[in-house]
C-alpha angles and dihedrals in degrees: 000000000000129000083011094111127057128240086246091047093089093056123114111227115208134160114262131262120279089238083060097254126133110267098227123194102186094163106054086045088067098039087048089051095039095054090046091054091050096045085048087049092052091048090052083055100043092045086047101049086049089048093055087038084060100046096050084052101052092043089058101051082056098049091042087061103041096105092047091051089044094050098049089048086051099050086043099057090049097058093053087067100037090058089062108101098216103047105156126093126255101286097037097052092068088068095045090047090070094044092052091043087050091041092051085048095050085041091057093035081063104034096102095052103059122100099182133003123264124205118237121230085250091052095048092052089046093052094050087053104055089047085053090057094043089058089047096056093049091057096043093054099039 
């Protein structure tokens, strides 16, 4: 809107007078260039009221969906954790060594006999939850 006239663009051109001098409207010059600088003016208003209109729209999309981005960060980063096989911390790990090395002898004890897997109540939470954070992310980048 603005810069795009010329400084010219606001004269008025006529034909000359028949005695050979300049025909000159100054008045409806001004009133020509008057009514452009308020138009550009009101334009300047108008873009800038949409601009803050977008912006206050945008900010509160952002804060309506706050709790449901923390929450899936948050989720997010706790699955990061939960996924790790040895989670306990350093005394503890010394009583859950004995159970996973139990658990890995009764799982080949009964290797041969299993036709099909069968998930676990940890994998299929696992599994519910990843599909959880996929959809999210969908959502979150579409």
């Amino acid at each position: 809107m603005l810069g795009v006239a010329s400084d010219d663009q606001a004269d008025v051109v006529v034909a000359n007078a028949e005695d050979g001098s300049i025909n000159e409207h100054r008045f409806t010059e001004v009133v020509g260039s008057t009514m452009y600088s308020v138009y550009q003016v009101l334009m300047l208003i108008a873009m800038l009221n949409s601009l803050i209109a977008i912006v206050t729209g945008t900010f509160q999309k952002i804060i309506d969906n706050a709790e449901v981005h923390w929450k899936f960060y948050r989720t997010r980063l706790w699955m990061h954790y939960i996924n790790e096989a040895l989670v306990a911390p350093s005394p503890f790990l010394y009583f859950q060594m004995p159970l996973l090395i139990m658990d890995l002898v009764k799982k080949r004890r009964y290797w041969p006999l299993r036709n099909q897997p069968v998930d676990s109540y940890s994998d299929v939470v696992n599994k519910v939850v990843q599909r959880y954070l996929c959809h999210e992310r969908v959502i979150l980048y579409d």
